[in-house]
């Protein structure tokens, strides 16, 4: 076992908590020592949920270990049933409690509660959070799903509209709340009804009706693929393969869903708003074209981000990786298509080493990569869990669908533009209006217009004597916005003069830019 300060995923029981917390009418009894209750904070502090997760911990202590810990677990189950009156109960052990081998499944059975009790065996030392969420969803669906009342062909002829379920959104998921709204809108526009959304807001009774739908939409394969595959084997329900992240994938997703429902996708696609595609074409190539980008995250988001970066924004993918070991093959395939070797690891130090070695111009990653990029001075945007409290915004901010593509465009391109602003701040550092002691435009002491140093037309000062610009350097200077061009010229000439450089070349211009931008 390796000790670590940072970890991409929690233990599998945190995945089970994400399912229980997303649902209604479910309670999770977790055999766990006192300290493991920290997991509540992930939901109340980071996701800012207004309620505690529906979890009862046995909170045994060291002194209990010689006694009847199995009895503690049974008491907790009995009390949780009496207090919360759930429609179904999950029961399992945290990593520490797994070691005392109290057999939660057998103990639950012996209690004979009058509700379905689903025991979870989550091997904490081999598996992680997303696997735990996937396994929990699969176990609870398997325990509760009823065979459909009608077989698929009869169902199809009896219903005027197709019905699909949406599988995968959980508590503590990266933008799951907003993805769900966006995908629901797309599907409803197609004229398809939504059956059950699971686990988000679903009750145990809802899960029992999952097999009634015509097909399933898998939003997050890490969470819902195993369940969708089981539903297909068991009830002949097909499921979607395309994850609608990015404008191109969203179009493919609409086509795939329309095909499963046997309808024409034109209606949903006709009204599609795609500012992101137009914006990407319209942005100055300085910001996008061939920018070297490093991508790391869960498999779904990392693969999608690399695809958008390369095919929709014109970036060059120089590194791609994931901590999702279960989906390593997909990540490797994607990486090979960009001519890079996939980095599959749960060790952030390995990721940091790869980023330092590649020196990308933009990092797309988790909150870990945000810290790494910040340390290395590289612009960064967060594309995947694990994420920080600020990645659960109050505003609508999906990643999926056409609006998701717009959000992604804004989030990725702005850090690159901020780089330019910082460079401008460097150039202006010595100007009066950028001086900390100068009156602020937000402050209470407005500068009279007549006194303002910037009032009136901007006059370019004469060049320093002896400085000559090559045509190429002069041309490059003209790419700098007019309102800072004069300053850039002055700074470059001063830089050249101080170093006795008579001819200002492209290189001198870049060196001066780097010097003043420091
Ligand atoms: S990274 Fe931010 S949100 Fe996460 S635990 Fe630290 S302070 Fe809290």
Coordinates of C-alpha atoms and ligand atoms in Angstrom, one line a residue:
X1 CA 0.0 0.0 0.0
X2 CA 1.2 3.5 -0.8
X3 CA 0.5 6.5 1.4
X4 CA -0.5 9.6 -0.4
X5 CA -1.4 13.2 0.4
X6 CA -3.8 13.5 -2.6
X7 CA -6.0 10.9 -4.1
X8 CA -8.1 11.0 -7.3
X9 CA -10.8 8.7 -5.9
X10 CA -12.0 7.9 -2.5
X11 CA -12.6 4.3 -1.3
X12 CA -15.5 2.4 -2.8
X13 CA -17.9 3.0 0.1
X14 CA -17.7 6.7 -0.9
X15 CA -19.0 5.6 -4.3
X16 CA -21.9 3.8 -2.5
X17 CA -22.6 7.0 -0.6
X18 CA -22.8 8.9 -3.9
X19 CA -25.6 6.5 -5.0
X20 CA -27.5 6.6 -1.7
X21 CA -27.2 10.4 -1.4
X22 CA -28.5 10.9 -5.0
X23 CA -31.6 8.7 -4.3
X24 CA -34.7 9.2 -2.2
X25 CA -36.1 6.6 0.2
X26 CA -32.7 4.7 0.6
X27 CA -30.6 4.5 3.7
X28 CA -27.1 3.2 3.9
X29 CA -25.8 1.6 7.1
X30 CA -22.1 1.7 7.1
X31 CA -20.0 -0.3 9.5
X32 CA -17.2 2.2 10.0
X33 CA -15.0 3.5 12.8
X34 CA -15.5 7.0 14.2
X35 CA -13.1 8.8 11.9
X36 CA -14.7 7.6 8.7
X37 CA -17.7 10.0 9.1
X38 CA -15.4 12.6 7.4
X39 CA -17.1 11.4 4.1
X40 CA -20.2 13.5 5.0
X41 CA -18.2 16.6 4.4
X42 CA -17.6 15.8 0.8
X43 CA -21.3 16.3 0.2
X44 CA -22.1 19.1 2.6
X45 CA -18.9 21.1 2.2
X46 CA -17.7 20.4 -1.3
X47 CA -21.0 19.8 -3.1
X48 CA -22.8 22.2 -0.7
X49 CA -25.8 19.9 -0.3
X50 CA -28.3 21.2 2.2
X51 CA -28.7 17.8 3.9
X52 CA -26.4 15.2 5.3
X53 CA -26.1 12.0 3.3
X54 CA -28.6 9.3 4.3
X55 CA -25.9 7.3 6.1
X56 CA -25.8 5.7 9.6
X57 CA -22.3 4.9 10.7
X58 CA -21.7 2.3 13.5
X59 CA -18.8 4.5 14.6
X60 CA -17.1 1.7 16.6
X61 CA -14.0 2.7 18.6
X62 CA -10.8 0.9 19.4
X63 CA -12.2 -0.3 22.8
X64 CA -15.1 -2.0 20.9
X65 CA -12.9 -4.2 18.9
X66 CA -12.6 -6.9 21.6
X67 CA -16.4 -6.9 22.0
X68 CA -19.5 -7.5 19.9
X69 CA -19.0 -5.3 16.8
X70 CA -21.4 -7.4 14.8
X71 CA -24.1 -6.5 17.4
X72 CA -23.3 -2.8 16.9
X73 CA -24.0 -3.2 13.2
X74 CA -27.3 -5.0 13.8
X75 CA -28.4 -2.3 16.3
X76 CA -27.5 0.4 13.8
X77 CA -29.6 -1.2 11.1
X78 CA -32.5 -1.7 13.4
X79 CA -32.4 1.9 14.7
X80 CA -31.9 3.3 11.2
X81 CA -35.0 1.5 10.0
X82 CA -37.0 2.7 12.9
X83 CA -35.8 6.3 12.6
X84 CA -35.7 6.9 8.9
X85 CA -38.3 4.5 7.6
X86 CA -36.5 3.9 4.3
X87 CA -38.0 2.0 1.4
X88 CA -34.8 0.1 0.9
X89 CA -31.5 -0.2 2.8
X90 CA -27.9 -0.6 1.7
X91 CA -25.5 -2.2 4.1
X92 CA -21.7 -2.5 3.9
X93 CA -18.4 -1.9 5.6
X94 CA -15.8 0.9 5.1
X95 CA -12.1 0.0 4.5
X96 CA -11.3 -0.3 8.2
X97 CA -14.4 -2.2 9.1
X98 CA -13.8 -4.7 6.2
X99 CA -10.8 -5.9 8.2
X100 CA -12.9 -7.1 11.2
X101 CA -15.0 -9.3 8.8
X102 CA -18.4 -9.0 10.5
X103 CA -20.3 -10.2 7.5
X104 CA -22.9 -7.3 7.0
X105 CA -24.8 -9.4 4.4
X106 CA -25.4 -12.3 6.9
X107 CA -26.2 -10.0 9.8
X108 CA -28.7 -8.0 7.7
X109 CA -30.5 -11.2 6.6
X110 CA -30.7 -12.4 10.2
X111 CA -32.5 -9.2 11.1
X112 CA -35.3 -9.9 8.6
X113 CA -36.4 -6.3 8.1
X114 CA -39.6 -5.8 6.1
X115 CA -37.9 -3.8 3.3
X116 CA -35.3 -4.9 0.7
X117 CA -31.8 -4.8 2.2
X118 CA -29.0 -4.9 -0.3
X119 CA -25.6 -6.0 1.1
X120 CA -22.6 -4.4 -0.6
X121 CA -19.3 -6.2 -0.8
X122 CA -16.9 -3.5 -1.9
X123 CA -13.2 -4.6 -1.8
X124 CA -11.7 -1.4 -0.4
X125 CA -8.1 -2.4 -1.0
X126 CA -8.5 -3.3 -4.7
X127 CA -11.2 -0.9 -5.9
X128 CA -12.0 2.8 -5.8
X129 CA -14.9 5.2 -5.6
X130 CA -16.3 5.1 -9.1
X131 CA -16.2 1.3 -9.1
X132 CA -18.0 1.4 -5.8
X133 CA -20.7 3.7 -7.2
X134 CA -21.1 1.5 -10.3
X135 CA -21.3 -1.7 -8.2
X136 CA -23.8 -0.2 -5.8
X137 CA -26.1 1.0 -8.6
X138 CA -25.8 -2.4 -10.3
X139 CA -26.6 -4.3 -7.0
X140 CA -29.6 -2.2 -6.1
X141 CA -31.1 -2.3 -9.6
X142 CA -30.5 -6.0 -9.7
X143 CA -32.3 -6.4 -6.4
X144 CA -35.2 -4.2 -7.2
X145 CA -35.9 -4.3 -11.0
X146 CA -39.1 -6.1 -11.9
X147 CA -39.6 -7.8 -15.3
X148 CA -41.6 -5.4 -17.6
X149 CA -45.4 -5.9 -18.0
X150 CA -45.1 -6.0 -21.8
X151 CA -42.4 -7.6 -23.9
X152 CA -40.5 -5.1 -26.1
X153 CA -42.3 -5.6 -29.4
X154 CA -45.8 -5.3 -27.8
X155 CA -44.7 -2.3 -25.8
X156 CA -43.5 -0.5 -29.0
X157 CA -46.8 -0.9 -30.8
X158 CA -48.9 0.1 -27.8
X159 CA -47.0 3.4 -27.0
X160 CA -47.3 6.5 -29.1
X161 CA -43.8 7.7 -28.0
X162 CA -40.6 6.0 -27.1
X163 CA -39.4 6.1 -23.5
X164 CA -35.8 6.0 -22.3
X165 CA -34.2 6.0 -18.9
X166 CA -31.2 8.2 -18.0
X167 CA -28.5 6.3 -16.1
X168 CA -25.5 7.6 -14.2
X169 CA -26.0 11.0 -12.5
X170 CA -25.0 10.8 -8.8
X171 CA -24.3 13.1 -5.9
X172 CA -20.8 14.6 -6.0
X173 CA -20.6 14.1 -9.7
X174 CA -18.8 16.7 -11.9
X175 CA -21.7 18.9 -13.3
X176 CA -24.2 16.0 -13.1
X177 CA -27.1 18.2 -12.1
X178 CA -26.7 20.4 -15.1
X179 CA -25.8 17.7 -17.6
X180 CA -29.0 16.0 -16.6
X181 CA -31.1 19.1 -17.4
X182 CA -29.3 19.6 -20.8
X183 CA -29.7 15.9 -21.9
X184 CA -33.3 15.9 -20.8
X185 CA -33.9 18.9 -23.0
X186 CA -32.3 17.3 -26.0
X187 CA -34.3 14.1 -25.6
X188 CA -37.6 15.8 -25.0
X189 CA -37.0 17.9 -28.1
X190 CA -36.7 14.7 -30.1
X191 CA -40.2 13.7 -28.9
X192 CA -39.0 11.0 -26.6
X193 CA -40.3 10.6 -23.0
X194 CA -38.0 10.2 -20.1
X195 CA -38.9 7.1 -18.0
X196 CA -36.7 6.9 -14.9
X197 CA -33.6 8.9 -14.1
X198 CA -31.3 6.9 -11.8
X199 CA -29.8 7.1 -9.3
X200 CA -30.5 10.9 -9.3
X201 CA -33.7 11.5 -7.3
X202 CA -35.0 8.0 -7.9
X203 CA -36.8 6.0 -5.3
X204 CA -36.5 2.2 -4.9
X205 CA -40.0 2.0 -6.5
X206 CA -38.7 3.9 -9.5
X207 CA -35.8 1.4 -9.9
X208 CA -38.3 -1.5 -10.1
X209 CA -39.8 0.2 -13.2
X210 CA -36.5 0.6 -15.1
X211 CA -37.2 -2.3 -17.4
X212 CA -40.4 -0.7 -18.7
X213 CA -38.4 1.8 -20.9
X214 CA -37.4 1.1 -24.6
X215 CA -33.8 1.9 -24.0
X216 CA -31.3 3.4 -21.6
X217 CA -29.1 6.4 -22.0
X218 CA -25.7 5.9 -20.3
X219 CA -24.5 9.4 -19.3
X220 CA -21.4 8.3 -17.3
X221 CA -20.1 4.9 -18.2
X222 CA -17.9 4.7 -15.1
X223 CA -21.1 4.7 -13.0
X224 CA -23.8 3.2 -15.2
X225 CA -22.3 0.9 -17.9
X226 CA -22.4 -2.3 -15.8
X227 CA -26.1 -1.6 -14.9
X228 CA -26.9 -0.9 -18.6
X229 CA -25.2 -4.0 -19.7
X230 CA -27.1 -6.1 -17.2
X231 CA -30.4 -4.5 -18.2
X232 CA -29.7 -5.3 -21.8
X233 CA -28.8 -9.0 -21.0
X234 CA -31.8 -9.4 -18.7
X235 CA -34.6 -7.3 -20.4
X236 CA -33.3 -6.7 -23.9
X237 CA -33.0 -3.0 -23.4
X238 CA -30.4 -1.4 -25.7
X239 CA -28.2 1.4 -24.4
X240 CA -26.4 4.4 -25.9
X241 CA -22.6 4.4 -26.5
X242 CA -22.0 8.1 -27.2
X243 CA -21.4 10.5 -24.4
X244 CA -22.6 13.9 -25.5
X245 CA -19.7 16.1 -24.5
X246 CA -18.7 18.5 -27.2
X247 CA -20.7 19.8 -30.2
X248 CA -19.7 16.9 -32.5
X249 CA -20.4 14.2 -30.0
X250 CA -23.7 15.8 -29.1
X251 CA -24.8 15.6 -32.8
X252 CA -23.7 11.9 -32.8
X253 CA -25.6 11.3 -29.6
X254 CA -28.8 12.9 -31.0
X255 CA -28.5 10.6 -34.1
X256 CA -27.9 7.5 -31.9
X257 CA -30.8 8.3 -29.6
X258 CA -33.1 9.0 -32.6
X259 CA -32.1 5.7 -34.2
X260 CA -32.9 3.8 -31.0
X261 CA -36.3 5.4 -30.9
X262 CA -36.9 5.0 -34.6
X263 CA -37.4 8.7 -35.3
X264 CA -35.9 11.5 -37.3
X265 CA -33.3 13.6 -35.5
X266 CA -33.7 16.6 -37.8
X267 CA -36.0 18.4 -35.4
X268 CA -33.7 18.4 -32.4
X269 CA -30.7 19.3 -34.6
X270 CA -32.4 22.1 -36.4
X271 CA -32.8 24.2 -33.3
X272 CA -29.3 23.4 -32.0
X273 CA -27.4 26.4 -30.8
X274 CA -23.7 26.1 -31.4
X275 CA -22.0 29.3 -30.4
X276 CA -19.0 27.2 -29.4
X277 CA -18.2 26.1 -33.0
X278 CA -18.5 29.6 -34.4
X279 CA -16.6 31.1 -31.5
X280 CA -13.8 28.6 -32.0
X281 CA -13.5 29.5 -35.7
X282 CA -13.7 33.2 -34.9
X283 CA -11.1 33.3 -32.1
X284 CA -7.6 34.6 -33.0
X285 CA -5.5 31.6 -33.8
X286 CA -2.9 32.9 -31.3
X287 CA -5.2 31.5 -28.6
X288 CA -6.1 28.1 -30.0
X289 CA -4.4 26.7 -33.1
X290 CA -1.8 24.1 -32.2
X291 CA -1.7 25.1 -28.5
X292 CA -0.1 22.1 -26.8
X293 CA -2.6 20.6 -24.3
X294 CA -2.2 18.0 -21.6
X295 CA -5.4 16.2 -20.6
X296 CA -6.0 14.1 -17.5
X297 CA -9.2 13.0 -15.7
X298 CA -11.8 10.2 -15.4
X299 CA -11.9 8.2 -18.6
X300 CA -15.1 9.7 -20.0
X301 CA -14.2 13.3 -19.5
X302 CA -10.5 12.9 -20.5
X303 CA -11.4 11.2 -23.7
X304 CA -14.1 13.7 -24.5
X305 CA -11.8 16.7 -23.7
X306 CA -9.0 15.4 -25.9
X307 CA -11.5 14.9 -28.8
X308 CA -12.9 18.5 -28.4
X309 CA -9.4 19.9 -28.0
X310 CA -8.1 18.3 -31.2
X311 CA -11.2 18.2 -33.4
X312 CA -13.2 21.2 -32.4
X313 CA -10.7 23.8 -31.1
X314 CA -7.6 23.0 -33.1
X315 CA -5.3 22.3 -30.1
X316 CA -2.6 19.7 -30.3
X317 CA -3.0 16.9 -27.7
X318 CA 0.5 16.2 -26.3
X319 CA -0.5 14.1 -23.4
X320 CA -3.6 12.1 -22.3
X321 CA -4.2 10.1 -19.2
X322 CA -6.7 8.8 -16.7
X323 CA -7.0 7.4 -13.2
X324 CA -9.9 5.2 -14.3
X325 CA -8.1 1.8 -14.5
X326 CA -11.3 0.0 -15.5
X327 CA -11.4 2.1 -18.7
X328 CA -7.7 2.1 -19.4
X329 CA -8.2 0.4 -22.8
X330 CA -10.4 3.2 -24.1
X331 CA -8.0 5.9 -22.9
X332 CA -5.1 4.0 -24.6
X333 CA -7.0 3.8 -27.8
X334 CA -7.8 7.5 -27.7
X335 CA -4.2 8.4 -26.9
X336 CA -2.9 6.3 -29.8
X337 CA -5.1 8.3 -32.2
X338 CA -3.2 11.5 -31.1
X339 CA 0.2 9.7 -31.4
X340 CA 0.8 9.9 -27.6
X341 CA 1.2 7.3 -25.0
X342 CA -1.6 7.1 -22.4
X343 CA -0.7 7.8 -18.8
X344 CA -2.8 5.5 -16.6
X345 CA -2.0 6.2 -13.0
X346 CA -3.5 7.1 -9.6
X347 CA -0.3 8.8 -8.5
X348 CA -0.5 12.6 -8.9
X349 CA 3.3 12.8 -8.7
X350 CA 3.6 10.8 -11.9
X351 CA 1.1 13.2 -13.5
X352 CA 3.1 16.2 -12.3
X353 CA 6.3 14.7 -13.7
X354 CA 4.7 14.2 -17.1
X355 CA 3.3 17.7 -17.2
X356 CA 6.7 19.2 -16.2
X357 CA 8.4 17.1 -18.9
X358 CA 5.9 18.0 -21.7
X359 CA 5.6 21.7 -20.7
X360 CA 2.1 22.1 -22.3
X361 CA 0.5 25.5 -22.9
X362 CA -2.8 24.4 -21.3
X363 CA -3.7 21.7 -18.8
X364 CA -7.2 20.2 -18.7
X365 CA -7.6 18.1 -15.6
X366 CA -9.0 17.6 -12.2
X367 CA -8.4 19.8 -9.2
X368 CA -5.1 18.0 -8.7
X369 CA -3.9 19.1 -12.1
X370 CA -5.1 22.6 -11.3
X371 CA -2.7 22.7 -8.3
X372 CA 0.1 21.1 -10.5
X373 CA -0.5 23.6 -13.3
X374 CA -0.6 26.5 -10.9
X375 CA 2.7 25.5 -9.4
X376 CA 4.3 25.2 -12.9
X377 CA 2.7 28.5 -14.1
X378 CA 0.6 26.9 -16.8
X379 CA -3.0 27.9 -17.6
X380 CA -5.5 25.2 -16.6
X381 CA -9.2 24.4 -16.7
X382 CA -11.0 21.7 -14.7
X383 CA -12.8 19.0 -16.8
X384 CA -13.4 16.2 -14.4
X385 CA -13.8 15.0 -10.8
X386 CA -12.2 15.1 -8.3
X387 CA -13.1 18.8 -8.1
X388 CA -13.0 21.7 -5.8
X389 CA -15.9 23.4 -4.1
X390 CA -15.9 26.1 -6.8
X391 CA -16.6 23.4 -9.4
X392 CA -20.1 23.1 -8.0
X393 CA -21.3 26.5 -9.2
X394 CA -24.7 27.9 -8.3
X395 CA -25.2 28.9 -11.9
X396 CA -26.2 26.5 -14.8
X397 CA -22.9 25.1 -16.1
X398 CA -23.3 21.8 -17.9
X399 CA -20.6 19.9 -19.8
X400 CA -23.0 17.9 -22.0
X401 CA -25.1 19.0 -24.9
X402 CA -24.8 22.1 -27.1
X403 CA -24.9 24.4 -24.1
X404 CA -22.2 22.2 -22.5
X405 CA -20.0 22.8 -25.5
X406 CA -20.5 26.6 -25.0
X407 CA -19.5 26.3 -21.4
X408 CA -16.5 24.3 -22.3
X409 CA -15.4 26.8 -24.9
X410 CA -15.6 29.6 -22.3
X411 CA -13.8 27.7 -19.6
X412 CA -10.9 26.5 -21.7
X413 CA -10.2 29.6 -23.8
X414 CA -10.4 32.1 -21.0
X415 CA -7.3 30.8 -19.1
X416 CA -5.3 31.3 -22.3
X417 CA -6.6 34.8 -22.7
X418 CA -5.8 35.5 -19.1
X419 CA -2.2 34.7 -19.9
X420 CA -2.3 37.6 -22.4
X421 CA -3.7 39.9 -19.7
X422 CA -1.0 39.0 -17.3
X423 CA 1.5 39.7 -20.0
X424 CA -0.1 43.1 -20.6
X425 CA 0.0 43.8 -16.8
X426 CA 3.7 43.0 -16.9
X427 CA 4.2 45.5 -19.7
X428 CA 2.2 48.2 -18.0
X429 CA 3.6 47.5 -14.5
X430 CA 5.4 50.9 -14.4
X431 CA 2.5 53.0 -15.8
X432 CA 0.7 55.3 -13.4
X433 CA -2.6 53.7 -14.0
X434 CA -1.2 50.3 -13.0
X435 CA 0.5 51.6 -10.0
X436 CA -1.1 50.4 -6.7
X437 CA -1.0 53.9 -5.3
X438 CA -2.8 55.4 -8.3
X439 CA -6.5 56.0 -7.9
X440 CA -8.5 53.0 -8.8
X441 CA -11.4 53.1 -11.3
X442 CA -13.4 51.4 -8.6
X443 CA -12.3 53.7 -5.9
X444 CA -13.9 56.6 -4.2
X445 CA -11.5 59.3 -5.5
X446 CA -12.1 59.7 -9.2
X447 CA -9.3 61.2 -11.2
X448 CA -10.5 64.4 -13.0
X449 CA -10.6 63.7 -16.7
X450 CA -8.4 66.7 -17.5
X451 CA -5.7 65.4 -15.2
X452 CA -5.8 61.9 -16.5
X453 CA -2.6 60.8 -18.1
X454 CA -4.5 58.7 -20.6
X455 CA -6.9 61.5 -21.7
X456 CA -6.6 62.5 -25.4
X457 CA -5.2 60.6 -28.3
X458 CA -2.4 58.2 -27.6
X459 CA 0.8 59.5 -29.1
X460 CA 3.6 57.1 -29.9
X461 CA 6.9 58.4 -28.7
X462 CA 9.7 58.5 -31.2
X463 CA 11.9 55.4 -31.4
X464 CA 15.1 55.4 -29.3
X465 CA 17.9 56.6 -31.3
X466 CA 19.8 53.8 -32.9
X467 CA 17.0 51.2 -32.8
X468 CA 16.0 49.7 -36.0
X469 CA 13.3 47.1 -36.5
X470 CA 13.4 44.3 -39.0
X471 CA 10.3 44.0 -41.2
X472 CA 9.4 40.8 -39.6
X473 CA 9.6 42.2 -36.1
X474 CA 7.7 45.3 -37.1
X475 CA 5.0 43.0 -38.6
X476 CA 4.8 41.1 -35.3
X477 CA 4.5 44.3 -33.4
X478 CA 1.4 45.2 -35.4
X479 CA -0.3 42.1 -34.2
X480 CA -0.3 43.5 -30.7
X481 CA -3.6 45.4 -30.0
X482 CA -3.3 49.1 -30.9
X483 CA -3.9 50.4 -27.4
X484 CA -0.8 48.7 -26.0
X485 CA 1.3 48.7 -29.1
X486 CA 3.1 52.0 -28.2
X487 CA 4.0 50.6 -24.8
X488 CA 5.3 47.4 -26.3
X489 CA 7.4 49.3 -28.8
X490 CA 8.9 51.5 -26.0
X491 CA 9.6 48.6 -23.8
X492 CA 11.2 46.6 -26.6
X493 CA 13.4 49.5 -27.6
X494 CA 14.5 50.2 -24.1
X495 CA 15.2 46.5 -23.6
X496 CA 17.3 46.5 -26.8
X497 CA 19.1 49.7 -25.9
X498 CA 20.1 48.4 -22.5
X499 CA 21.7 45.4 -24.1
X500 CA 23.3 47.4 -27.0
X501 CA 21.2 45.6 -29.5
X502 CA 21.0 47.8 -32.6
X503 CA 18.7 45.7 -34.8
X504 CA 15.4 44.6 -33.2
X505 CA 14.5 41.1 -34.6
X506 CA 11.5 38.9 -33.8
X507 CA 13.7 37.2 -31.2
X508 CA 14.4 40.6 -29.5
X509 CA 10.7 41.3 -29.4
X510 CA 9.9 37.9 -27.8
X511 CA 12.8 38.3 -25.3
X512 CA 11.5 41.7 -24.3
X513 CA 8.0 40.3 -23.9
X514 CA 9.3 37.5 -21.7
X515 CA 11.4 40.0 -19.7
X516 CA 8.6 42.5 -19.0
X517 CA 6.1 39.7 -18.5
X518 CA 8.0 38.2 -15.6
Ligands
LIG1 S1 -9.4 21.5 -2.0 FE1 -10.8 23.1 -1.4 S2 -12.8 22.1 -1.3 FE2 -11.2 20.5 -1.3 S3 -10.9 20.0 0.8 FE3 -9.4 21.5 0.2 S4 -10.4 23.5 0.7 FE4 -12.0 22.0 0.7

